[in-house]
């Protein structure tokens, strides 16, 4: 593997990527995990992320973009600090997922894949997040919130706002 | 592989085991529709159009991925299958625009054909169509997303066929889209405030050619005409030495017939479906307004238009006078490597028998003389372009086919990919083809001599090579003369080909546009041609004439009274000081007012290779038919101009071009052909030969086939050519005779000057092709990531 000069990632992530590239029989198999870790660190998959990952895995940037565009959980624009993902798949839909989404749109004043002007929240409508038995569910970054109602949702959002003022 | 027997639609068929059902059916005349399947590319099974019913298998099966098996029983057409295909079409048409009346593919569209066949024109999808604007990815590649049926042929063609990987599939499901390799935000190209995606690639248009619908369209052809409104002529590309077959689509315009499209429609011949950027698009030089369309005569220091009669009379008389006053050897002739074999032969015959001099040469781009003489005494050791596609092992020494001989590169890649051929490369640069190579031997610049020596040693590379039983060796223009000869000697069982530039470099050499060699690499003395030319009354032909550079030296020394240049631009190409020609009468015959033509006293406007008939021989010695496709008012073929010039010199043109019945008026013809000796003259011998070969004399002195007859009669190697093959548009491999060739000495000057053409340039034509200019500009803006995948 080409040694990466001037990596854009933190030393920890860079070391993790060095390792990731070696543990699969096919180097390119590390692509999706790398993209996810990179997104967590950088906030989104930037052009620089695409370039470095392509270099790390001996892929063309076009290949990386093709995979990247397939997965809706990977994004190429910065999201808000707290990315609110509301599920509207079947179980959640039956238990009020759409009302929840509409409520979020209304209270945050933004639509699907949009970010509040202060950069604090962004909103996404997503498919099943695997929390059907406690539908309707939403995910904020990596935190799950289930059995929601519009009122409970307000509380969830407030809890994140509160973190900021501390 | 052993054959298996199976039943399709009640018919018992056989095919080799492993054959795909779809291919097996095709070769037995049973059509199975297919969108995503493309011969020679990997299997995709994305479209489900090829579904068939196979007994004992659940559900319908895709014929494009199912190999035939013993006892298989298949139904390819039934109401169930028709319904399945119709449903597929309805899904595809769900988002397809109703563009057929304006779409380039209309009339040649596989989706249109299938919709007619299965009657899926009415859709029950009422959702609004998901429209996206067309995108211009490069000067030659445009993309209309709504027309795309996501068959991925383009993606595979670019990746597997071209080894470029410039196209990808992005997004998912019905919003999938074909994307080029430079994304909008990185392209730097902004139009109306919108960043545009771009293609950084070889711009070959293979993706467009493979697209079954009109989603990818060509910048030079789109929206210009409809397929059925053009006439189509199969001929040969004029650009590089590979000699691809191409079908030119033409239509009439006010000043002739214009070429609108180039593709190899029937996918036959040495190039199958392949054409490179130049073959597919660079015919536009023909329509350049700078084309010379009238003869020009220098009056009061200025080149001014004049009539053909005036200019021919002037040039003919002057040449005759100069020959008289200053002797035949004061005149020089420079030929072309883009004119036909017939024109080349005729030009050297004019030099040798009308002007009476061996002062004839051309811009040499490979050392074919050494190749021919080194292989004397052997047979079957000249490789053909077909061998590149089929030989189990290939050694490439020097050269960079990807850029210089794109078809050769395509055939090498296809051979490696499809037949697991072993490719060995020795090069002073890390050329792109090394990605296909089994072994790569780096060579120092100018170090090919050492490399050849190393082949006799026990290196890993030479061991691999010597283990190959059937090896073809392709040689770049780095090797000539002694090095070339010693490479050939080192590999006594291999067959060879030289990579030359331009459509007919090999033909120029084969036809004797050389001062020291007669056509067919025959010696100046003692060969049949020599004696026939001698009998035609040409004195002083026993010693070699001046080569190209010596002619200019002679001119500078005031010793060259006249120079006749046909389709060549030596002033620019060899960097010759124009002052050298100040006391030389200069006749230039070309398409454009090149640096050389601008100095001329007389300029004849010539037709290009697409505007004439005849034959050309590619670098490999594959002879092919050239057919007149286009036409430009005011120009004439080089053939006609040469004949007319001889006529205006007062020469009996029947002695130059054997045509019509009865002997020419020159020479002794009293015995009317009863004598068979050299003295009986060529028209008689020719008549005898024609009769013996069951042929009629040609009726016109402007018929290139009259000269082809003479070539076949007189040029060893070309005597083997088969008319039926030629006229059917098939290539045939010719090799120089294996005995009786000229002897060359080690001191023979090396005058090979490679053209240094790339994928996007073609000698003097480059600057007259707006498309090549555009593509060069486009590629130069892509410079930050040069050929992204070609690293
Ligand atoms: S034109 Fe470019 S994208 Fe299309 S096949 Fe050729 S190299 Fe690939
Ligand atoms: S652009 Fe043409 S070749 Fe490429 S996927 Fe679409 S329909 Fe197929
Ligand atoms: S490879 Fe050569 S002959 Fe073939 S299309 Fe290109 S320039 Fe023409
Ligand atoms: S449907 Fe919403 S979490 Fe599964
Ligand atoms: S041709 Fe068989 S699935 Fe497309």
PDB file of N, CA and C in Angstrom, chain B residues 53-139:
ATOM      1  N   UNK B  53     -37.682 -20.076 -21.551  1.00  0.00           N
ATOM      2  CA  UNK B  53     -38.159 -21.160 -20.695  1.00  0.00           C
ATOM      3  C   UNK B  53     -37.259 -22.367 -20.917  1.00  0.00           C
ATOM      4  N   UNK B  54     -36.658 -22.870 -19.865  1.00  0.00           N
ATOM      5  CA  UNK B  54     -35.837 -24.075 -19.984  1.00  0.00           C
ATOM      6  C   UNK B  54     -36.517 -25.178 -19.177  1.00  0.00           C
ATOM      7  N   UNK B  55     -36.737 -26.284 -19.830  1.00  0.00           N
ATOM      8  CA  UNK B  55     -37.420 -27.388 -19.150  1.00  0.00           C
ATOM      9  C   UNK B  55     -36.691 -27.780 -17.877  1.00  0.00           C
ATOM     10  N   UNK B  56     -37.435 -28.118 -16.883  1.00  0.00           N
ATOM     11  CA  UNK B  56     -36.926 -28.581 -15.594  1.00  0.00           C
ATOM     12  C   UNK B  56     -36.269 -27.476 -14.767  1.00  0.00           C
ATOM     13  N   UNK B  57     -36.385 -26.260 -15.231  1.00  0.00           N
ATOM     14  CA  UNK B  57     -35.869 -25.179 -14.389  1.00  0.00           C
ATOM     15  C   UNK B  57     -37.052 -24.332 -13.958  1.00  0.00           C
ATOM     16  N   UNK B  58     -37.051 -23.936 -12.705  1.00  0.00           N
ATOM     17  CA  UNK B  58     -38.150 -23.092 -12.255  1.00  0.00           C
ATOM     18  C   UNK B  58     -37.999 -21.700 -12.842  1.00  0.00           C
ATOM     19  N   UNK B  59     -39.040 -21.026 -13.075  1.00  0.00           N
ATOM     20  CA  UNK B  59     -39.037 -19.648 -13.558  1.00  0.00           C
ATOM     21  C   UNK B  59     -38.304 -19.520 -14.899  1.00  0.00           C
ATOM     22  N   UNK B  60     -38.461 -18.364 -15.505  1.00  0.00           N
ATOM     23  CA  UNK B  60     -37.770 -18.110 -16.763  1.00  0.00           C
ATOM     24  C   UNK B  60     -36.289 -17.869 -16.466  1.00  0.00           C
ATOM     25  N   UNK B  61     -35.440 -18.241 -17.413  1.00  0.00           N
ATOM     26  CA  UNK B  61     -33.992 -18.116 -17.220  1.00  0.00           C
ATOM     27  C   UNK B  61     -33.407 -17.096 -18.195  1.00  0.00           C
ATOM     28  N   UNK B  62     -32.312 -16.469 -17.809  1.00  0.00           N
ATOM     29  CA  UNK B  62     -31.657 -15.513 -18.713  1.00  0.00           C
ATOM     30  C   UNK B  62     -30.703 -16.260 -19.656  1.00  0.00           C
ATOM     31  N   UNK B  63     -31.013 -16.156 -20.953  1.00  0.00           N
ATOM     32  CA  UNK B  63     -30.212 -16.883 -21.949  1.00  0.00           C
ATOM     33  C   UNK B  63     -28.797 -16.329 -22.041  1.00  0.00           C
ATOM     34  N   UNK B  64     -28.601 -15.097 -21.574  1.00  0.00           N
ATOM     35  CA  UNK B  64     -27.281 -14.482 -21.716  1.00  0.00           C
ATOM     36  C   UNK B  64     -26.292 -15.007 -20.688  1.00  0.00           C
ATOM     37  N   UNK B  65     -26.796 -15.690 -19.653  1.00  0.00           N
ATOM     38  CA  UNK B  65     -25.864 -16.188 -18.638  1.00  0.00           C
ATOM     39  C   UNK B  65     -25.897 -17.706 -18.515  1.00  0.00           C
ATOM     40  N   UNK B  66     -26.767 -18.362 -19.255  1.00  0.00           N
ATOM     41  CA  UNK B  66     -26.910 -19.807 -19.114  1.00  0.00           C
ATOM     42  C   UNK B  66     -26.082 -20.528 -20.175  1.00  0.00           C
ATOM     43  N   UNK B  67     -25.116 -21.322 -19.769  1.00  0.00           N
ATOM     44  CA  UNK B  67     -24.375 -22.095 -20.777  1.00  0.00           C
ATOM     45  C   UNK B  67     -25.232 -23.267 -21.263  1.00  0.00           C
ATOM     46  N   UNK B  68     -25.065 -23.618 -22.511  1.00  0.00           N
ATOM     47  CA  UNK B  68     -25.833 -24.750 -23.034  1.00  0.00           C
ATOM     48  C   UNK B  68     -25.368 -26.023 -22.337  1.00  0.00           C
ATOM     49  N   UNK B  69     -26.312 -26.977 -22.213  1.00  0.00           N
ATOM     50  CA  UNK B  69     -25.962 -28.244 -21.579  1.00  0.00           C
ATOM     51  C   UNK B  69     -26.597 -29.373 -22.377  1.00  0.00           C
ATOM     52  N   UNK B  70     -26.012 -30.532 -22.253  1.00  0.00           N
ATOM     53  CA  UNK B  70     -26.490 -31.700 -22.989  1.00  0.00           C
ATOM     54  C   UNK B  70     -27.956 -31.959 -22.641  1.00  0.00           C
ATOM     55  N   UNK B  71     -28.788 -32.112 -23.681  1.00  0.00           N
ATOM     56  CA  UNK B  71     -30.170 -32.482 -23.455  1.00  0.00           C
ATOM     57  C   UNK B  71     -31.092 -31.351 -23.024  1.00  0.00           C
ATOM     58  N   UNK B  72     -30.553 -30.159 -22.967  1.00  0.00           N
ATOM     59  CA  UNK B  72     -31.365 -29.008 -22.546  1.00  0.00           C
ATOM     60  C   UNK B  72     -32.502 -28.787 -23.554  1.00  0.00           C
ATOM     61  N   UNK B  73     -33.695 -28.497 -23.039  1.00  0.00           N
ATOM     62  CA  UNK B  73     -34.822 -28.214 -23.937  1.00  0.00           C
ATOM     63  C   UNK B  73     -35.292 -26.789 -23.662  1.00  0.00           C
ATOM     64  N   UNK B  74     -35.238 -25.975 -24.690  1.00  0.00           N
ATOM     65  CA  UNK B  74     -35.461 -24.549 -24.491  1.00  0.00           C
ATOM     66  C   UNK B  74     -36.579 -24.032 -25.376  1.00  0.00           C
ATOM     67  N   UNK B  75     -37.384 -23.158 -24.849  1.00  0.00           N
ATOM     68  CA  UNK B  75     -38.379 -22.446 -25.660  1.00  0.00           C
ATOM     69  C   UNK B  75     -38.026 -20.969 -25.614  1.00  0.00           C
ATOM     70  N   UNK B  76     -37.868 -20.359 -26.775  1.00  0.00           N
ATOM     71  CA  UNK B  76     -37.459 -18.949 -26.758  1.00  0.00           C
ATOM     72  C   UNK B  76     -38.620 -18.024 -27.072  1.00  0.00           C
ATOM     73  N   UNK B  77     -39.734 -18.583 -27.483  1.00  0.00           N
ATOM     74  CA  UNK B  77     -40.841 -17.704 -27.826  1.00  0.00           C
ATOM     75  C   UNK B  77     -42.143 -18.379 -27.443  1.00  0.00           C
ATOM     76  N   UNK B  78     -42.870 -17.754 -26.543  1.00  0.00           N
ATOM     77  CA  UNK B  78     -44.172 -18.285 -26.154  1.00  0.00           C
ATOM     78  C   UNK B  78     -44.929 -17.105 -25.577  1.00  0.00           C
ATOM     79  N   UNK B  79     -46.239 -17.230 -25.404  1.00  0.00           N
ATOM     80  CA  UNK B  79     -46.989 -16.105 -24.833  1.00  0.00           C
ATOM     81  C   UNK B  79     -46.423 -15.710 -23.468  1.00  0.00           C
ATOM     82  N   UNK B  80     -45.990 -16.700 -22.694  1.00  0.00           N
ATOM     83  CA  UNK B  80     -45.446 -16.398 -21.364  1.00  0.00           C
ATOM     84  C   UNK B  80     -44.182 -15.531 -21.470  1.00  0.00           C
ATOM     85  N   UNK B  81     -43.313 -15.915 -22.418  1.00  0.00           N
ATOM     86  CA  UNK B  81     -42.059 -15.185 -22.584  1.00  0.00           C
ATOM     87  C   UNK B  81     -42.329 -13.785 -23.146  1.00  0.00           C
ATOM     88  N   UNK B  82     -43.207 -13.733 -24.119  1.00  0.00           N
ATOM     89  CA  UNK B  82     -43.541 -12.432 -24.705  1.00  0.00           C
ATOM     90  C   UNK B  82     -44.083 -11.509 -23.624  1.00  0.00           C
ATOM     91  N   UNK B  83     -44.908 -12.066 -22.727  1.00  0.00           N
ATOM     92  CA  UNK B  83     -45.487 -11.249 -21.667  1.00  0.00           C
ATOM     93  C   UNK B  83     -44.389 -10.751 -20.711  1.00  0.00           C
ATOM     94  N   UNK B  84     -43.443 -11.636 -20.418  1.00  0.00           N
ATOM     95  CA  UNK B  84     -42.368 -11.246 -19.504  1.00  0.00           C
ATOM     96  C   UNK B  84     -41.538 -10.121 -20.116  1.00  0.00           C
ATOM     97  N   UNK B  85     -41.239 -10.263 -21.403  1.00  0.00           N
ATOM     98  CA  UNK B  85     -40.418  -9.236 -22.057  1.00  0.00           C
ATOM     99  C   UNK B  85     -41.185  -7.930 -22.158  1.00  0.00           C
ATOM    100  N   UNK B  86     -42.498  -8.063 -22.425  1.00  0.00           N
ATOM    101  CA  UNK B  86     -43.313  -6.856 -22.533  1.00  0.00           C
ATOM    102  C   UNK B  86     -43.322  -6.121 -21.188  1.00  0.00           C
ATOM    103  N   UNK B  87     -43.413  -6.886 -20.114  1.00  0.00           N
ATOM    104  CA  UNK B  87     -43.431  -6.261 -18.790  1.00  0.00           C
ATOM    105  C   UNK B  87     -42.106  -5.549 -18.519  1.00  0.00           C
ATOM    106  N   UNK B  88     -41.006  -6.174 -18.924  1.00  0.00           N
ATOM    107  CA  UNK B  88     -39.695  -5.539 -18.769  1.00  0.00           C
ATOM    108  C   UNK B  88     -39.663  -4.216 -19.526  1.00  0.00           C
ATOM    109  N   UNK B  89     -40.191  -4.271 -20.742  1.00  0.00           N
ATOM    110  CA  UNK B  89     -40.191  -3.047 -21.552  1.00  0.00           C
ATOM    111  C   UNK B  89     -41.044  -1.970 -20.907  1.00  0.00           C
ATOM    112  N   UNK B  90     -42.191  -2.384 -20.360  1.00  0.00           N
ATOM    113  CA  UNK B  90     -43.049  -1.377 -19.734  1.00  0.00           C
ATOM    114  C   UNK B  90     -42.341  -0.700 -18.565  1.00  0.00           C
ATOM    115  N   UNK B  91     -41.588  -1.492 -17.826  1.00  0.00           N
ATOM    116  CA  UNK B  91     -40.837  -0.910 -16.719  1.00  0.00           C
ATOM    117  C   UNK B  91     -39.773   0.059 -17.239  1.00  0.00           C
ATOM    118  N   UNK B  92     -39.083  -0.370 -18.287  1.00  0.00           N
ATOM    119  CA  UNK B  92     -38.042   0.499 -18.837  1.00  0.00           C
ATOM    120  C   UNK B  92     -38.642   1.785 -19.380  1.00  0.00           C
ATOM    121  N   UNK B  93     -39.818   1.631 -20.000  1.00  0.00           N
ATOM    122  CA  UNK B  93     -40.427   2.812 -20.620  1.00  0.00           C
ATOM    123  C   UNK B  93     -41.090   3.703 -19.578  1.00  0.00           C
ATOM    124  N   UNK B  94     -41.244   3.177 -18.353  1.00  0.00           N
ATOM    125  CA  UNK B  94     -41.873   3.966 -17.300  1.00  0.00           C
ATOM    126  C   UNK B  94     -41.227   5.326 -17.144  1.00  0.00           C
ATOM    127  N   UNK B  95     -39.933   5.392 -17.339  1.00  0.00           N
ATOM    128  CA  UNK B  95     -39.267   6.680 -17.190  1.00  0.00           C
ATOM    129  C   UNK B  95     -38.580   7.118 -18.476  1.00  0.00           C
ATOM    130  N   UNK B  96     -38.959   6.502 -19.566  1.00  0.00           N
ATOM    131  CA  UNK B  96     -38.265   6.819 -20.822  1.00  0.00           C
ATOM    132  C   UNK B  96     -39.025   7.925 -21.552  1.00  0.00           C
ATOM    133  N   UNK B  97     -38.311   8.932 -22.030  1.00  0.00           N
ATOM    134  CA  UNK B  97     -39.021  10.017 -22.717  1.00  0.00           C
ATOM    135  C   UNK B  97     -39.520   9.571 -24.093  1.00  0.00           C
ATOM    136  N   UNK B  98     -40.492  10.300 -24.618  1.00  0.00           N
ATOM    137  CA  UNK B  98     -40.973  10.012 -25.979  1.00  0.00           C
ATOM    138  C   UNK B  98     -40.136  10.828 -26.961  1.00  0.00           C
ATOM    139  N   UNK B  99     -38.861  10.450 -27.052  1.00  0.00           N
ATOM    140  CA  UNK B  99     -37.892  11.233 -27.801  1.00  0.00           C
ATOM    141  C   UNK B  99     -37.626  10.714 -29.204  1.00  0.00           C
ATOM    142  N   UNK B 100     -38.151   9.518 -29.489  1.00  0.00           N
ATOM    143  CA  UNK B 100     -37.746   8.852 -30.735  1.00  0.00           C
ATOM    144  C   UNK B 100     -37.709   9.781 -31.954  1.00  0.00           C
ATOM    145  N   UNK B 101     -38.669  10.664 -32.126  1.00  0.00           N
ATOM    146  CA  UNK B 101     -38.627  11.486 -33.338  1.00  0.00           C
ATOM    147  C   UNK B 101     -37.417  12.413 -33.420  1.00  0.00           C
ATOM    148  N   UNK B 102     -36.756  12.694 -32.314  1.00  0.00           N
ATOM    149  CA  UNK B 102     -35.575  13.545 -32.399  1.00  0.00           C
ATOM    150  C   UNK B 102     -34.299  12.842 -31.965  1.00  0.00           C
ATOM    151  N   UNK B 103     -34.435  11.662 -31.372  1.00  0.00           N
ATOM    152  CA  UNK B 103     -33.266  10.991 -30.795  1.00  0.00           C
ATOM    153  C   UNK B 103     -32.351  10.454 -31.890  1.00  0.00           C
ATOM    154  N   UNK B 104     -31.037  10.609 -31.665  1.00  0.00           N
ATOM    155  CA  UNK B 104     -30.049  10.091 -32.615  1.00  0.00           C
ATOM    156  C   UNK B 104     -30.227   8.608 -32.896  1.00  0.00           C
ATOM    157  N   UNK B 105     -30.671   7.880 -31.862  1.00  0.00           N
ATOM    158  CA  UNK B 105     -30.746   6.432 -32.025  1.00  0.00           C
ATOM    159  C   UNK B 105     -32.006   6.019 -32.780  1.00  0.00           C
ATOM    160  N   UNK B 106     -32.966   6.907 -32.914  1.00  0.00           N
ATOM    161  CA  UNK B 106     -34.215   6.572 -33.600  1.00  0.00           C
ATOM    162  C   UNK B 106     -33.924   5.897 -34.934  1.00  0.00           C
ATOM    163  N   UNK B 107     -34.522   4.729 -35.151  1.00  0.00           N
ATOM    164  CA  UNK B 107     -34.252   4.010 -36.396  1.00  0.00           C
ATOM    165  C   UNK B 107     -33.144   2.989 -36.222  1.00  0.00           C
ATOM    166  N   UNK B 108     -32.325   3.150 -35.187  1.00  0.00           N
ATOM    167  CA  UNK B 108     -31.263   2.168 -34.928  1.00  0.00           C
ATOM    168  C   UNK B 108     -31.282   1.789 -33.459  1.00  0.00           C
ATOM    169  N   UNK B 109     -32.446   1.924 -32.809  1.00  0.00           N
ATOM    170  CA  UNK B 109     -32.489   1.786 -31.358  1.00  0.00           C
ATOM    171  C   UNK B 109     -33.018   0.414 -30.976  1.00  0.00           C
ATOM    172  N   UNK B 110     -32.307  -0.250 -30.092  1.00  0.00           N
ATOM    173  CA  UNK B 110     -32.733  -1.596 -29.716  1.00  0.00           C
ATOM    174  C   UNK B 110     -34.011  -1.547 -28.877  1.00  0.00           C
ATOM    175  N   UNK B 111     -34.173  -0.496 -28.098  1.00  0.00           N
ATOM    176  CA  UNK B 111     -35.387  -0.355 -27.287  1.00  0.00           C
ATOM    177  C   UNK B 111     -36.602  -0.107 -28.192  1.00  0.00           C
ATOM    178  N   UNK B 112     -36.398   0.726 -29.194  1.00  0.00           N
ATOM    179  CA  UNK B 112     -37.470   1.016 -30.146  1.00  0.00           C
ATOM    180  C   UNK B 112     -37.893  -0.268 -30.873  1.00  0.00           C
ATOM    181  N   UNK B 113     -36.893  -1.018 -31.335  1.00  0.00           N
ATOM    182  CA  UNK B 113     -37.180  -2.264 -32.042  1.00  0.00           C
ATOM    183  C   UNK B 113     -38.005  -3.203 -31.175  1.00  0.00           C
ATOM    184  N   UNK B 114     -37.585  -3.336 -29.918  1.00  0.00           N
ATOM    185  CA  UNK B 114     -38.254  -4.287 -29.024  1.00  0.00           C
ATOM    186  C   UNK B 114     -39.664  -3.804 -28.665  1.00  0.00           C
ATOM    187  N   UNK B 115     -39.801  -2.482 -28.549  1.00  0.00           N
ATOM    188  CA  UNK B 115     -41.126  -1.946 -28.239  1.00  0.00           C
ATOM    189  C   UNK B 115     -42.078  -2.216 -29.405  1.00  0.00           C
ATOM    190  N   UNK B 116     -41.574  -2.068 -30.605  1.00  0.00           N
ATOM    191  CA  UNK B 116     -42.403  -2.421 -31.764  1.00  0.00           C
ATOM    192  C   UNK B 116     -42.759  -3.897 -31.721  1.00  0.00           C
ATOM    193  N   UNK B 117     -41.763  -4.711 -31.403  1.00  0.00           N
ATOM    194  CA  UNK B 117     -41.967  -6.149 -31.483  1.00  0.00           C
ATOM    195  C   UNK B 117     -42.945  -6.643 -30.417  1.00  0.00           C
ATOM    196  N   UNK B 118     -42.813  -6.119 -29.203  1.00  0.00           N
ATOM    197  CA  UNK B 118     -43.639  -6.649 -28.124  1.00  0.00           C
ATOM    198  C   UNK B 118     -44.826  -5.757 -27.790  1.00  0.00           C
ATOM    199  N   UNK B 119     -44.968  -4.659 -28.504  1.00  0.00           N
ATOM    200  CA  UNK B 119     -46.156  -3.839 -28.357  1.00  0.00           C
ATOM    201  C   UNK B 119     -46.339  -3.259 -26.974  1.00  0.00           C
ATOM    202  N   UNK B 120     -45.280  -2.798 -26.371  1.00  0.00           N
ATOM    203  CA  UNK B 120     -45.398  -2.258 -25.021  1.00  0.00           C
ATOM    204  C   UNK B 120     -45.489  -0.737 -25.041  1.00  0.00           C
ATOM    205  N   UNK B 121     -45.919  -0.197 -26.167  1.00  0.00           N
ATOM    206  CA  UNK B 121     -45.864   1.252 -26.300  1.00  0.00           C
ATOM    207  C   UNK B 121     -46.743   1.973 -25.293  1.00  0.00           C
ATOM    208  N   UNK B 122     -47.868   1.340 -24.921  1.00  0.00           N
ATOM    209  CA  UNK B 122     -48.739   2.011 -23.957  1.00  0.00           C
ATOM    210  C   UNK B 122     -48.349   1.596 -22.557  1.00  0.00           C
ATOM    211  N   UNK B 123     -48.088   2.575 -21.758  1.00  0.00           N
ATOM    212  CA  UNK B 123     -47.607   2.265 -20.430  1.00  0.00           C
ATOM    213  C   UNK B 123     -48.723   2.512 -19.434  1.00  0.00           C
ATOM    214  N   UNK B 124     -48.768   1.703 -18.371  1.00  0.00           N
ATOM    215  CA  UNK B 124     -49.717   2.088 -17.336  1.00  0.00           C
ATOM    216  C   UNK B 124     -49.046   2.770 -16.165  1.00  0.00           C
ATOM    217  N   UNK B 125     -47.855   3.228 -16.355  1.00  0.00           N
ATOM    218  CA  UNK B 125     -47.241   4.021 -15.292  1.00  0.00           C
ATOM    219  C   UNK B 125     -47.612   5.483 -15.510  1.00  0.00           C
ATOM    220  N   UNK B 126     -48.376   6.006 -14.597  1.00  0.00           N
ATOM    221  CA  UNK B 126     -48.877   7.365 -14.769  1.00  0.00           C
ATOM    222  C   UNK B 126     -48.032   8.380 -14.017  1.00  0.00           C
ATOM    223  N   UNK B 127     -47.022   7.901 -13.271  1.00  0.00           N
ATOM    224  CA  UNK B 127     -46.207   8.815 -12.485  1.00  0.00           C
ATOM    225  C   UNK B 127     -45.483   9.794 -13.419  1.00  0.00           C
ATOM    226  N   UNK B 128     -45.229  10.999 -12.918  1.00  0.00           N
ATOM    227  CA  UNK B 128     -44.470  11.924 -13.761  1.00  0.00           C
ATOM    228  C   UNK B 128     -43.079  11.360 -14.019  1.00  0.00           C
ATOM    229  N   UNK B 129     -42.550  11.638 -15.224  1.00  0.00           N
ATOM    230  CA  UNK B 129     -41.222  11.119 -15.546  1.00  0.00           C
ATOM    231  C   UNK B 129     -40.175  11.917 -14.772  1.00  0.00           C
ATOM    232  N   UNK B 130     -39.139  11.235 -14.431  1.00  0.00           N
ATOM    233  CA  UNK B 130     -38.064  11.838 -13.658  1.00  0.00           C
ATOM    234  C   UNK B 130     -37.057  12.425 -14.643  1.00  0.00           C
ATOM    235  N   UNK B 131     -37.271  13.690 -14.975  1.00  0.00           N
ATOM    236  CA  UNK B 131     -36.457  14.278 -16.039  1.00  0.00           C
ATOM    237  C   UNK B 131     -35.133  14.832 -15.515  1.00  0.00           C
ATOM    238  N   UNK B 132     -34.097  14.676 -16.300  1.00  0.00           N
ATOM    239  CA  UNK B 132     -32.837  15.373 -16.012  1.00  0.00           C
ATOM    240  C   UNK B 132     -32.328  15.952 -17.311  1.00  0.00           C
ATOM    241  N   UNK B 133     -31.649  17.072 -17.200  1.00  0.00           N
ATOM    242  CA  UNK B 133     -31.133  17.729 -18.404  1.00  0.00           C
ATOM    243  C   UNK B 133     -30.021  16.886 -19.022  1.00  0.00           C
ATOM    244  N   UNK B 134     -29.844  17.047 -20.318  1.00  0.00           N
ATOM    245  CA  UNK B 134     -28.721  16.370 -20.958  1.00  0.00           C
ATOM    246  C   UNK B 134     -27.422  16.965 -20.444  1.00  0.00           C
ATOM    247  N   UNK B 135     -26.372  16.175 -20.451  1.00  0.00           N
ATOM    248  CA  UNK B 135     -25.082  16.655 -19.966  1.00  0.00           C
ATOM    249  C   UNK B 135     -24.036  16.506 -21.048  1.00  0.00           C
ATOM    250  N   UNK B 136     -23.183  17.525 -21.159  1.00  0.00           N
ATOM    251  CA  UNK B 136     -22.054  17.429 -22.081  1.00  0.00           C
ATOM    252  C   UNK B 136     -20.831  17.065 -21.263  1.00  0.00           C
ATOM    253  N   UNK B 137     -20.350  15.872 -21.438  1.00  0.00           N
ATOM    254  CA  UNK B 137     -19.212  15.414 -20.642  1.00  0.00           C
ATOM    255  C   UNK B 137     -17.876  15.745 -21.279  1.00  0.00           C
ATOM    256  N   UNK B 138     -17.885  15.868 -22.592  1.00  0.00           N
ATOM    257  CA  UNK B 138     -16.656  16.201 -23.312  1.00  0.00           C
ATOM    258  C   UNK B 138     -17.106  16.662 -24.686  1.00  0.00           C
ATOM    259  N   UNK B 139     -16.207  17.157 -25.511  1.00  0.00           N
ATOM    260  CA  UNK B 139     -16.640  17.591 -26.841  1.00  0.00           C
ATOM    261  C   UNK B 139     -17.297  16.468 -27.645  1.00  0.00           C
TER     262      UNK B 139
END
